[in-house]
Short mmCIF file of C-alpha atoms in Angstrom, two decimals:
data_model
loop_
_atom_site.label_atom_id
_atom_site.label_comp_id
_atom_site.label_asym_id
_atom_site.label_seq_id
_atom_site.Cartn_x
_atom_site.Cartn_y
_atom_site.Cartn_z
CA UNK A 1 -40.75 -13.46 -16.09
CA UNK A 2 -39.36 -10.74 -18.10
CA UNK A 3 -36.53 -11.79 -20.45
CA UNK A 4 -34.58 -8.66 -19.92
CA UNK A 5 -30.93 -8.46 -19.80
CA UNK A 6 -29.87 -8.11 -16.05
CA UNK A 7 -26.93 -8.22 -13.67
CA UNK A 8 -26.38 -10.11 -11.01
CA UNK A 9 -23.05 -9.27 -9.30
CA UNK A 10 -20.89 -11.02 -6.94
CA UNK A 11 -19.32 -8.46 -3.87
CA UNK A 12 -16.43 -9.09 -2.29
CA UNK A 13 -13.60 -9.72 -4.72
CA UNK A 14 -16.36 -8.05 -7.80
CA UNK A 15 -16.98 -4.81 -6.30
CA UNK A 16 -15.12 -4.13 -3.43
CA UNK A 17 -11.23 -5.15 -2.77
CA UNK A 18 -11.94 -7.43 0.22
CA UNK A 19 -10.54 -10.38 -0.71
CA UNK A 20 -7.30 -10.68 1.23
CA UNK A 21 -9.11 -9.15 4.11
CA UNK A 22 -10.96 -12.54 4.03
CA UNK A 23 -8.44 -14.74 3.77
CA UNK A 24 -6.37 -13.01 7.34
CA UNK A 25 -9.07 -12.93 8.68
CA UNK A 26 -10.42 -16.80 8.37
CA UNK A 27 -6.51 -17.67 9.00
CA UNK A 28 -6.76 -15.88 12.05
CA UNK A 29 -10.19 -17.77 12.68
CA UNK A 30 -8.81 -20.53 12.17
CA UNK A 31 -5.58 -20.25 14.44
CA UNK A 32 -7.58 -19.15 17.20
CA UNK A 33 -9.26 -22.92 17.01
CA UNK A 34 -5.63 -24.21 16.74
CA UNK A 35 -6.64 -25.53 13.75
CA UNK A 36 -3.44 -25.24 11.11
CA UNK A 37 -4.25 -24.28 7.76
CA UNK A 38 -2.28 -23.02 4.49
CA UNK A 39 -3.53 -19.36 3.61
CA UNK A 40 -3.59 -20.32 -0.32
CA UNK A 41 -6.32 -23.24 0.91
CA UNK A 42 -8.49 -20.44 2.63
CA UNK A 43 -8.13 -18.19 -0.70
CA UNK A 44 -9.60 -20.79 -2.98
CA UNK A 45 -12.45 -21.05 -0.79
CA UNK A 46 -13.32 -17.34 -0.44
CA UNK A 47 -16.68 -16.69 -1.69
CA UNK A 48 -18.50 -20.01 -0.89
CA UNK A 49 -20.92 -20.18 1.53
CA UNK A 50 -19.29 -19.39 5.20
CA UNK A 51 -20.29 -23.29 7.07
CA UNK A 52 -19.69 -24.74 4.09
CA UNK A 53 -16.07 -23.14 3.89
CA UNK A 54 -15.32 -24.51 7.15
CA UNK A 55 -16.49 -27.81 6.90
CA UNK A 56 -14.98 -28.40 3.61
CA UNK A 57 -11.53 -26.67 5.15
CA UNK A 58 -11.85 -28.99 8.13
CA UNK A 59 -12.38 -32.31 6.18
CA UNK A 60 -8.96 -31.03 4.29
CA UNK A 61 -7.77 -31.25 7.41
CA UNK A 62 -9.03 -34.40 9.00
CA UNK A 63 -11.26 -32.56 11.55
CA UNK A 64 -14.88 -33.04 12.24
CA UNK A 65 -16.11 -30.24 13.90
CA UNK A 66 -19.58 -29.44 16.02
CA UNK A 67 -22.19 -26.84 14.76
CA UNK A 68 -21.01 -24.88 18.05
CA UNK A 69 -17.08 -24.66 17.58
CA UNK A 70 -18.12 -23.61 13.34
CA UNK A 71 -20.64 -21.50 14.38
CA UNK A 72 -17.99 -20.02 16.79
CA UNK A 73 -15.09 -19.66 13.99
CA UNK A 74 -17.41 -17.60 11.76
CA UNK A 75 -17.51 -15.31 14.35
CA UNK A 76 -14.61 -15.05 15.25
CA UNK A 77 -14.13 -14.95 11.20
CA UNK A 78 -16.36 -11.61 10.89
CA UNK A 79 -14.50 -10.20 14.20
CA UNK A 80 -11.36 -10.30 12.30
CA UNK A 81 -12.63 -8.88 9.34
CA UNK A 82 -14.23 -6.04 10.60
CA UNK A 83 -11.37 -4.85 12.71
CA UNK A 84 -9.46 -4.86 8.89
CA UNK A 85 -12.49 -3.15 7.36
CA UNK A 86 -10.64 0.94 7.65
CA UNK A 87 -8.65 -0.38 4.86
CA UNK A 88 -10.71 -1.75 2.34
CA UNK A 89 -11.52 0.14 -0.63
CA UNK A 90 -13.73 -0.25 -3.98
CA UNK A 91 -11.96 -2.28 -6.86
CA UNK A 92 -11.46 0.50 -9.78
CA UNK A 93 -14.26 1.07 -11.92
CA UNK A 94 -16.98 -0.38 -9.50
CA UNK A 95 -18.85 2.64 -8.80
CA UNK A 96 -18.45 3.66 -12.33
CA UNK A 97 -19.94 0.19 -13.52
CA UNK A 98 -22.76 0.15 -11.61
CA UNK A 99 -23.98 3.68 -12.50
CA UNK A 100 -23.63 3.25 -16.20
CA UNK A 101 -25.98 0.30 -15.77
CA UNK A 102 -28.14 2.38 -13.54
CA UNK A 103 -28.02 5.12 -16.33
CA UNK A 104 -28.64 2.58 -18.81
CA UNK A 105 -31.71 1.38 -17.53
CA UNK A 106 -30.32 -1.96 -17.19
CA UNK A 107 -31.41 -3.95 -13.96
CA UNK A 108 -28.96 -4.93 -11.60
CA UNK A 109 -28.78 -6.58 -8.25
CA UNK A 110 -26.34 -7.85 -5.62
CA UNK A 111 -25.69 -10.96 -4.23
CA UNK A 112 -23.20 -12.03 -1.59
CA UNK A 113 -22.13 -15.81 0.25
CA UNK A 114 -21.52 -13.14 3.01
CA UNK A 115 -23.72 -12.20 5.57
CA UNK A 116 -25.01 -8.10 6.14
CA UNK A 117 -23.28 -8.16 9.16
CA UNK A 118 -19.66 -7.82 7.20
CA UNK A 119 -21.68 -6.88 3.78
CA UNK A 120 -23.08 -3.76 5.11
CA UNK A 121 -19.53 -1.97 5.81
CA UNK A 122 -18.69 -2.06 2.39
CA UNK A 123 -21.92 -1.49 0.56
CA UNK A 124 -21.76 1.85 1.57
CA UNK A 125 -18.80 2.14 -0.38
CA UNK A 126 -20.90 1.58 -3.37
CA UNK A 127 -23.68 4.33 -4.13
CA UNK A 128 -26.22 2.25 -4.56
CA UNK A 129 -29.25 3.40 -5.30
CA UNK A 130 -32.80 2.44 -3.62
CA UNK A 131 -34.11 -0.03 -5.17
CA UNK A 132 -31.34 -2.20 -6.05
CA UNK A 133 -31.80 -5.91 -4.59
CA UNK A 134 -29.54 -6.46 -1.81
CA UNK A 135 -29.24 -10.78 -1.45
CA UNK A 136 -27.32 -11.95 1.37
CA UNK A 137 -26.70 -15.22 2.97
CA UNK A 138 -29.11 -14.63 5.44
CA UNK A 139 -32.06 -14.79 3.26
CA UNK A 140 -31.13 -18.42 1.31
CA UNK A 141 -31.31 -21.74 2.56
CA UNK A 142 -27.92 -22.07 0.56
CA UNK A 143 -25.22 -19.87 -0.56
CA UNK A 144 -22.58 -20.13 -3.31
CA UNK A 145 -21.72 -22.60 -5.70
CA UNK A 146 -25.17 -23.34 -4.85
CA UNK A 147 -27.32 -21.21 -7.08
CA UNK A 148 -29.58 -19.95 -4.65
CA UNK A 149 -28.17 -16.67 -4.01
CA UNK A 150 -27.96 -15.65 -8.13
CA UNK A 151 -31.52 -16.99 -8.11
CA UNK A 152 -33.14 -14.74 -5.30
CA UNK A 153 -31.21 -12.21 -6.67
CA UNK A 154 -32.97 -12.57 -10.23
CA UNK A 155 -36.80 -13.31 -8.67
CA UNK A 156 -36.23 -9.71 -6.75
CA UNK A 157 -35.53 -7.96 -10.50
CA UNK A 158 -38.58 -9.40 -11.84
CA UNK A 159 -35.96 -11.31 -14.74
CA UNK A 160 -35.66 -14.88 -15.50
CA UNK A 161 -32.28 -16.02 -14.17
CA UNK A 162 -31.21 -17.89 -17.30
CA UNK A 163 -30.95 -14.79 -19.11
CA UNK A 164 -29.12 -12.55 -16.78
CA UNK A 165 -25.31 -12.68 -16.30
CA UNK A 166 -23.39 -13.43 -13.81
CA UNK A 167 -20.20 -11.26 -12.63
CA UNK A 168 -17.66 -12.32 -10.19
CA UNK A 169 -14.50 -13.45 -9.05
CA UNK A 170 -14.58 -16.92 -7.78
CA UNK A 171 -14.87 -20.66 -8.95
CA UNK A 172 -17.71 -20.15 -6.67
CA UNK A 173 -19.59 -17.59 -8.97
CA UNK A 174 -19.05 -19.41 -11.90
CA UNK A 175 -20.14 -22.17 -10.93
CA UNK A 176 -22.90 -21.17 -9.23
CA UNK A 177 -24.32 -18.66 -12.26
CA UNK A 178 -24.00 -22.32 -14.52
CA UNK A 179 -26.36 -24.44 -11.77
CA UNK A 180 -28.70 -21.11 -12.68
CA UNK A 181 -28.53 -21.73 -15.91
CA UNK A 182 -27.13 -18.40 -15.57
CA UNK A 183 -24.20 -16.44 -18.18
CA UNK A 184 -20.48 -15.55 -15.83
CA UNK A 185 -18.25 -12.93 -16.44
CA UNK A 186 -15.23 -13.97 -14.16
CA UNK A 187 -12.95 -10.85 -12.77
CA UNK A 188 -9.34 -11.08 -11.84
CA UNK A 189 -9.39 -9.00 -8.71
CA UNK A 190 -10.21 -11.15 -6.49
CA UNK A 191 -7.17 -13.43 -6.92
CA UNK A 192 -8.00 -15.94 -9.32
CA UNK A 193 -6.47 -16.93 -12.63
CA UNK A 194 -8.14 -16.64 -15.76
CA UNK A 195 -7.17 -20.02 -16.62
CA UNK A 196 -9.65 -21.07 -13.11
CA UNK A 197 -12.34 -18.87 -13.97
CA UNK A 198 -12.34 -20.36 -18.30
CA UNK A 199 -12.85 -24.13 -16.56
CA UNK A 200 -15.32 -22.80 -13.95
CA UNK A 201 -17.51 -21.83 -17.21
CA UNK A 202 -16.48 -17.81 -17.73
CA UNK A 203 -17.75 -16.91 -20.81
CA UNK A 204 -15.33 -13.99 -20.91
CA UNK A 205 -12.37 -13.06 -18.16
CA UNK A 206 -12.02 -8.95 -17.03
CA UNK A 207 -8.93 -7.55 -14.93
CA UNK A 208 -11.53 -5.59 -12.57
CA UNK A 209 -15.27 -3.85 -12.95
CA UNK A 210 -12.82 -0.60 -15.25
CA UNK A 211 -11.96 -3.61 -17.23
CA UNK A 212 -15.15 -4.81 -17.62
CA UNK A 213 -17.27 -1.60 -18.23
CA UNK A 214 -15.21 -1.06 -21.35
CA UNK A 215 -16.43 -3.90 -23.17
CA UNK A 216 -20.13 -3.42 -21.14
CA UNK A 217 -21.99 -3.15 -25.00
CA UNK A 218 -20.08 -6.35 -26.14
CA UNK A 219 -22.03 -7.60 -22.93
CA UNK A 220 -25.97 -7.05 -23.72
CA UNK A 221 -25.02 -3.69 -21.25
CA UNK A 222 -27.49 -2.21 -23.60
CA UNK A 223 -30.74 -0.18 -22.85
CA UNK B 1 30.95 -27.93 -12.54
CA UNK B 2 29.22 -31.25 -11.03
CA UNK B 3 26.39 -32.32 -13.08
CA UNK B 4 24.98 -33.48 -10.27
CA UNK B 5 21.18 -32.88 -9.84
CA UNK B 6 20.43 -30.47 -7.36
CA UNK B 7 17.03 -28.22 -5.88
CA UNK B 8 17.42 -24.19 -5.37
CA UNK B 9 14.70 -23.23 -3.53
CA UNK B 10 12.69 -19.93 -3.49
CA UNK B 11 11.57 -19.25 -0.07
CA UNK B 12 8.38 -17.11 0.43
CA UNK B 13 5.35 -19.59 -0.76
CA UNK B 14 8.00 -22.52 -1.41
CA UNK B 15 8.92 -22.77 2.55
CA UNK B 16 7.17 -19.98 4.09
CA UNK B 17 3.75 -19.48 4.29
CA UNK B 18 4.14 -15.93 3.84
CA UNK B 19 3.01 -14.48 0.48
CA UNK B 20 -0.34 -13.20 1.87
CA UNK B 21 1.37 -10.53 4.64
CA UNK B 22 3.95 -9.55 2.04
CA UNK B 23 1.48 -8.99 -0.28
CA UNK B 24 -0.54 -7.10 2.43
CA UNK B 25 2.58 -5.13 3.92
CA UNK B 26 3.31 -3.78 0.12
CA UNK B 27 -0.09 -2.51 0.05
CA UNK B 28 0.27 -0.91 3.30
CA UNK B 29 3.76 0.57 2.55
CA UNK B 30 1.81 1.79 -0.91
CA UNK B 31 -1.33 2.84 0.94
CA UNK B 32 1.43 5.10 3.39
CA UNK B 33 2.82 6.52 -0.11
CA UNK B 34 -0.70 7.72 -1.26
CA UNK B 35 -0.32 5.24 -4.19
CA UNK B 36 -4.19 3.13 -4.36
CA UNK B 37 -3.40 -0.26 -5.91
CA UNK B 38 -6.01 -3.34 -6.35
CA UNK B 39 -4.30 -6.13 -4.51
CA UNK B 40 -4.90 -8.73 -6.28
CA UNK B 41 -1.91 -6.56 -8.52
CA UNK B 42 0.61 -6.82 -5.84
CA UNK B 43 -0.02 -10.78 -5.34
CA UNK B 44 0.87 -11.04 -8.67
CA UNK B 45 3.90 -9.12 -9.24
CA UNK B 46 4.82 -10.94 -5.64
CA UNK B 47 8.63 -12.52 -5.82
CA UNK B 48 9.90 -10.60 -8.39
CA UNK B 49 12.67 -7.62 -7.07
CA UNK B 50 11.35 -5.68 -4.65
CA UNK B 51 12.47 -2.22 -6.90
CA UNK B 52 11.16 -4.43 -9.81
CA UNK B 53 8.00 -4.77 -7.97
CA UNK B 54 7.48 -1.13 -7.31
CA UNK B 55 8.61 0.14 -10.48
CA UNK B 56 6.32 -2.43 -12.66
CA UNK B 57 3.20 -1.11 -10.26
CA UNK B 58 3.53 2.14 -10.45
CA UNK B 59 3.99 2.06 -14.76
CA UNK B 60 0.43 0.27 -14.23
CA UNK B 61 -0.71 3.06 -12.20
CA UNK B 62 1.24 5.73 -14.77
CA UNK B 63 3.54 7.28 -11.76
CA UNK B 64 6.88 7.54 -12.07
CA UNK B 65 8.77 8.24 -8.61
CA UNK B 66 12.36 8.94 -7.53
CA UNK B 67 14.39 6.67 -6.36
CA UNK B 68 14.43 7.78 -2.67
CA UNK B 69 10.50 7.02 -2.72
CA UNK B 70 10.55 3.68 -4.14
CA UNK B 71 13.65 3.17 -1.06
CA UNK B 72 10.63 4.25 1.29
CA UNK B 73 8.48 2.50 -0.10
CA UNK B 74 11.03 -0.81 0.90
CA UNK B 75 11.51 -0.01 3.65
CA UNK B 76 7.90 0.51 4.51
CA UNK B 77 7.44 -2.70 3.00
CA UNK B 78 10.07 -4.49 4.98
CA UNK B 79 8.69 -2.62 8.44
CA UNK B 80 4.52 -3.30 8.07
CA UNK B 81 5.85 -7.39 6.93
CA UNK B 82 7.99 -7.52 10.19
CA UNK B 83 4.70 -6.81 12.10
CA UNK B 84 3.42 -9.64 10.47
CA UNK B 85 6.07 -11.96 11.31
CA UNK B 86 4.95 -13.98 14.25
CA UNK B 87 2.01 -15.09 12.79
CA UNK B 88 4.02 -16.72 9.80
CA UNK B 89 4.52 -20.62 9.95
CA UNK B 90 6.44 -22.96 7.95
CA UNK B 91 3.88 -24.58 5.02
CA UNK B 92 3.31 -28.08 5.55
CA UNK B 93 6.64 -30.87 4.39
CA UNK B 94 8.76 -27.61 3.88
CA UNK B 95 11.13 -29.40 7.23
CA UNK B 96 10.72 -32.56 6.12
CA UNK B 97 11.10 -32.31 2.37
CA UNK B 98 14.43 -30.46 2.80
CA UNK B 99 15.14 -33.25 5.92
CA UNK B 100 14.82 -35.80 3.18
CA UNK B 101 17.28 -33.91 0.45
CA UNK B 102 20.00 -34.04 2.89
CA UNK B 103 19.22 -37.41 3.96
CA UNK B 104 19.95 -38.73 0.78
CA UNK B 105 23.13 -37.09 0.14
CA UNK B 106 21.24 -34.19 -1.98
CA UNK B 107 22.73 -30.47 -2.49
CA UNK B 108 20.40 -28.14 -2.08
CA UNK B 109 19.82 -24.46 -1.87
CA UNK B 110 17.69 -21.56 -1.47
CA UNK B 111 17.69 -18.60 -3.35
CA UNK B 112 15.16 -15.73 -2.55
CA UNK B 113 14.11 -12.27 -3.91
CA UNK B 114 13.56 -11.15 -0.57
CA UNK B 115 16.29 -8.91 1.45
CA UNK B 116 18.28 -10.77 4.29
CA UNK B 117 16.47 -8.31 6.83
CA UNK B 118 12.60 -9.97 5.92
CA UNK B 119 13.87 -12.93 5.50
CA UNK B 120 15.69 -14.61 8.45
CA UNK B 121 13.16 -14.78 10.63
CA UNK B 122 11.55 -16.85 8.56
CA UNK B 123 15.05 -18.89 7.71
CA UNK B 124 15.02 -19.84 11.41
CA UNK B 125 11.95 -21.82 11.07
CA UNK B 126 13.46 -24.41 8.53
CA UNK B 127 16.50 -26.01 10.50
CA UNK B 128 18.72 -25.33 7.90
CA UNK B 129 22.16 -27.04 8.06
CA UNK B 130 25.45 -25.55 8.46
CA UNK B 131 26.80 -25.16 4.58
CA UNK B 132 23.71 -24.89 2.36
CA UNK B 133 23.94 -21.54 0.68
CA UNK B 134 21.46 -18.98 1.33
CA UNK B 135 21.68 -16.57 -1.28
CA UNK B 136 19.33 -12.87 -1.00
CA UNK B 137 18.31 -10.17 -3.08
CA UNK B 138 21.57 -8.05 -1.58
CA UNK B 139 24.22 -10.43 -3.60
CA UNK B 140 22.86 -10.18 -6.69
CA UNK B 141 22.68 -7.16 -9.29
CA UNK B 142 19.40 -8.56 -10.48
CA UNK B 143 16.97 -10.16 -8.81
CA UNK B 144 13.85 -12.96 -10.55
CA UNK B 145 12.56 -12.86 -13.29
CA UNK B 146 16.18 -12.55 -13.43
CA UNK B 147 18.32 -15.67 -13.27
CA UNK B 148 21.25 -14.63 -11.17
CA UNK B 149 20.38 -15.71 -7.44
CA UNK B 150 19.72 -19.53 -9.13
CA UNK B 151 22.76 -18.59 -10.79
CA UNK B 152 24.31 -17.96 -7.96
CA UNK B 153 23.20 -20.40 -5.79
CA UNK B 154 24.13 -22.99 -8.34
CA UNK B 155 27.66 -21.75 -8.59
CA UNK B 156 28.06 -22.13 -3.93
CA UNK B 157 26.76 -25.59 -4.61
CA UNK B 158 29.33 -26.19 -7.54
CA UNK B 159 27.16 -27.62 -9.96
CA UNK B 160 25.70 -26.41 -13.12
CA UNK B 161 22.63 -24.78 -13.41
CA UNK B 162 21.45 -26.94 -16.14
CA UNK B 163 21.36 -29.49 -13.95
CA UNK B 164 19.21 -28.02 -11.24
CA UNK B 165 15.80 -27.93 -10.56
CA UNK B 166 13.93 -24.55 -9.80
CA UNK B 167 11.52 -24.86 -6.97
CA UNK B 168 9.09 -22.02 -6.64
CA UNK B 169 5.72 -20.46 -5.95
CA UNK B 170 5.74 -18.00 -8.51
CA UNK B 171 5.64 -17.23 -12.50
CA UNK B 172 8.48 -15.40 -12.20
CA UNK B 173 10.47 -18.45 -10.07
CA UNK B 174 9.72 -20.29 -13.27
CA UNK B 175 10.75 -17.83 -15.53
CA UNK B 176 14.20 -17.33 -14.39
CA UNK B 177 14.49 -21.26 -13.90
CA UNK B 178 13.71 -20.62 -17.83
CA UNK B 179 16.32 -18.14 -18.39
CA UNK B 180 18.91 -20.24 -16.39
CA UNK B 181 18.18 -22.73 -18.39
CA UNK B 182 16.84 -25.28 -15.19
CA UNK B 183 14.03 -27.29 -14.33
CA UNK B 184 10.71 -25.56 -12.26
CA UNK B 185 8.74 -27.13 -10.53
CA UNK B 186 5.28 -24.80 -9.21
CA UNK B 187 4.30 -25.36 -5.86
CA UNK B 188 0.05 -23.67 -5.56
CA UNK B 189 1.33 -22.54 -2.04
CA UNK B 190 1.73 -19.11 -3.11
CA UNK B 191 -1.63 -18.56 -4.60
CA UNK B 192 -1.37 -19.04 -8.58
CA UNK B 193 -3.18 -21.30 -10.16
CA UNK B 194 -2.10 -24.39 -11.74
CA UNK B 195 -2.17 -23.23 -15.23
CA UNK B 196 -0.13 -19.91 -14.99
CA UNK B 197 2.62 -21.81 -13.64
CA UNK B 198 2.27 -24.14 -16.50
CA UNK B 199 1.90 -21.50 -18.95
CA UNK B 200 5.50 -19.85 -17.26
CA UNK B 201 7.24 -22.95 -17.98
CA UNK B 202 6.84 -25.58 -14.80
CA UNK B 203 7.41 -29.17 -15.71
CA UNK B 204 5.43 -30.31 -12.77
CA UNK B 205 2.86 -28.67 -10.28
CA UNK B 206 2.29 -29.76 -6.84
CA UNK B 207 -0.10 -28.47 -3.95
CA UNK B 208 2.94 -27.69 -1.43
CA UNK B 209 6.26 -29.27 -0.42
CA UNK B 210 4.48 -31.94 1.26
CA UNK B 211 3.06 -32.62 -2.31
CA UNK B 212 6.80 -32.16 -3.73
CA UNK B 213 8.07 -35.48 -1.12
CA UNK B 214 5.98 -37.73 -2.01
CA UNK B 215 6.97 -37.58 -5.46
CA UNK B 216 10.72 -36.90 -4.85
CA UNK B 217 12.07 -39.78 -6.60
CA UNK B 218 10.28 -38.99 -9.85
CA UNK B 219 12.26 -35.59 -10.03
CA UNK B 220 16.12 -36.73 -9.74
CA UNK B 221 15.27 -37.00 -5.76
CA UNK B 222 17.30 -40.16 -5.37
CA UNK B 223 21.42 -40.21 -4.41
#
C-alpha cells in the first residue's frame, strides 16, 4: 500500500447539491407508509446508510418494522428522489476541484452511502475520468458511519486509507473517517453547521468544494 | 406595560414543519430568474425578511437586481411554497405547548417574517384562540433580524418586550431577540445546529415544541 496522499469524496452534499431533495424524498417515502417524522430529523440522518437511517428514525418514533417494509420505504425514496433529479446541480467548484486533483496526479475516489441507482444520474454531471474508483452502498456490507466505503475506495486506489483524506458534508462522513484513521475535511454545503462537523472530528471545514479548492495546497494537494 | 412573562413565537420551523419547503420554494424562485445558488446558503437565510434574504443572496452572487425583479422573485417563492403547503404539518408538541400556555393564562403571540399570504394556511393548523396577536411581515417596516416583529407582538400583548421570551428556530430569531432585549429559546426543528443557536444568543436550546413543553416550568411557564 502506498502512503501517497489521496482524497476520498462523499457525493451528495459534498460534490452535488442534492441533500435537500434527498431529505424531502425520504419524507415523502415515510409519509407514504403513514410514518410522521419531523424533516430536520431526517436531514440529520442523511449520509448514513439508508437501512440504518430508516431503522434509527423508526426507533426514534418507537416503531419497529419488518424488513419488507424497510425495503419498500427505500424503494419509495429512490422513486421520489429520481423524480426530483432534474433540478439538481453540482456544487460550486466541484468539477474544478476534481480536475485540479487529476491534473496534479493526486489519486481520488468517490464513496457514497447511496446506491448506484440514485448516484448514477448525478455522477454523470461531474465529468469523472475513466479509472476513478466509485464505491456505492451496493458494494460493501456496511455504509457510513462504518468505515467500509472509504476503506474500499482507498484499496481500489492502492493507497493506505490512513494516509488518505475524506471529504464530506455530514457527521457520518467525519465519524467514518475517524474509524478508518483517515483525516476528515467537512463541507457546509450539505446544511450541517461548522461546529457539528468540528465535533465529529473534521480537521478543517470549508463552505463547499470551491472553498476547499482555494486551500488545496495546505491540504496535501500537491504532487 | 406589564412585566408579566410572555412568549413570542416564530412560525416556520418553530411551530410548523415548513422550513425545507420554504427552502426549495426559494430555490425554485431563484432558478426561475436564472440565479444559481447553493441550497444550504438559502437554508441559512430562511427566517429573515424575504427582501433582505434576496438582497443578501444576490450580494453573495455578486448580482444586484432592480426592485421589480426582487418583487417577482418574492411572488414566485409564494407560489412555489403554496403549491407545497398540502404536505406541511405542525411540529410535534406545537399545539400542546400553545394550549398549555393558554390554560396557564400566560400571554403568547406569533411573530413571523413571512407575509400573511403564506402564513395563513399553516396558522389554521394550530387551533389559535381568538385574541392571540399574530404579527406578520406586512405590518412592520423591518422583519427579522430587526426586532420590530417581536416588539410589536409584545405591544399587542401589553407586556414589556424585555420581560418576554422569544422562541425561534433560526439565528435571525435569536439576534432579533437580543436586539429587543428579550430572552431567546432556540429550537432545532428548523435544521440549524445547537451551537449556531447558542452563539446567536439562545439561553436554552430544545429539539422542538415538544422538548420545550417538557421544560416549561423552568422557563417562566407558570401563572
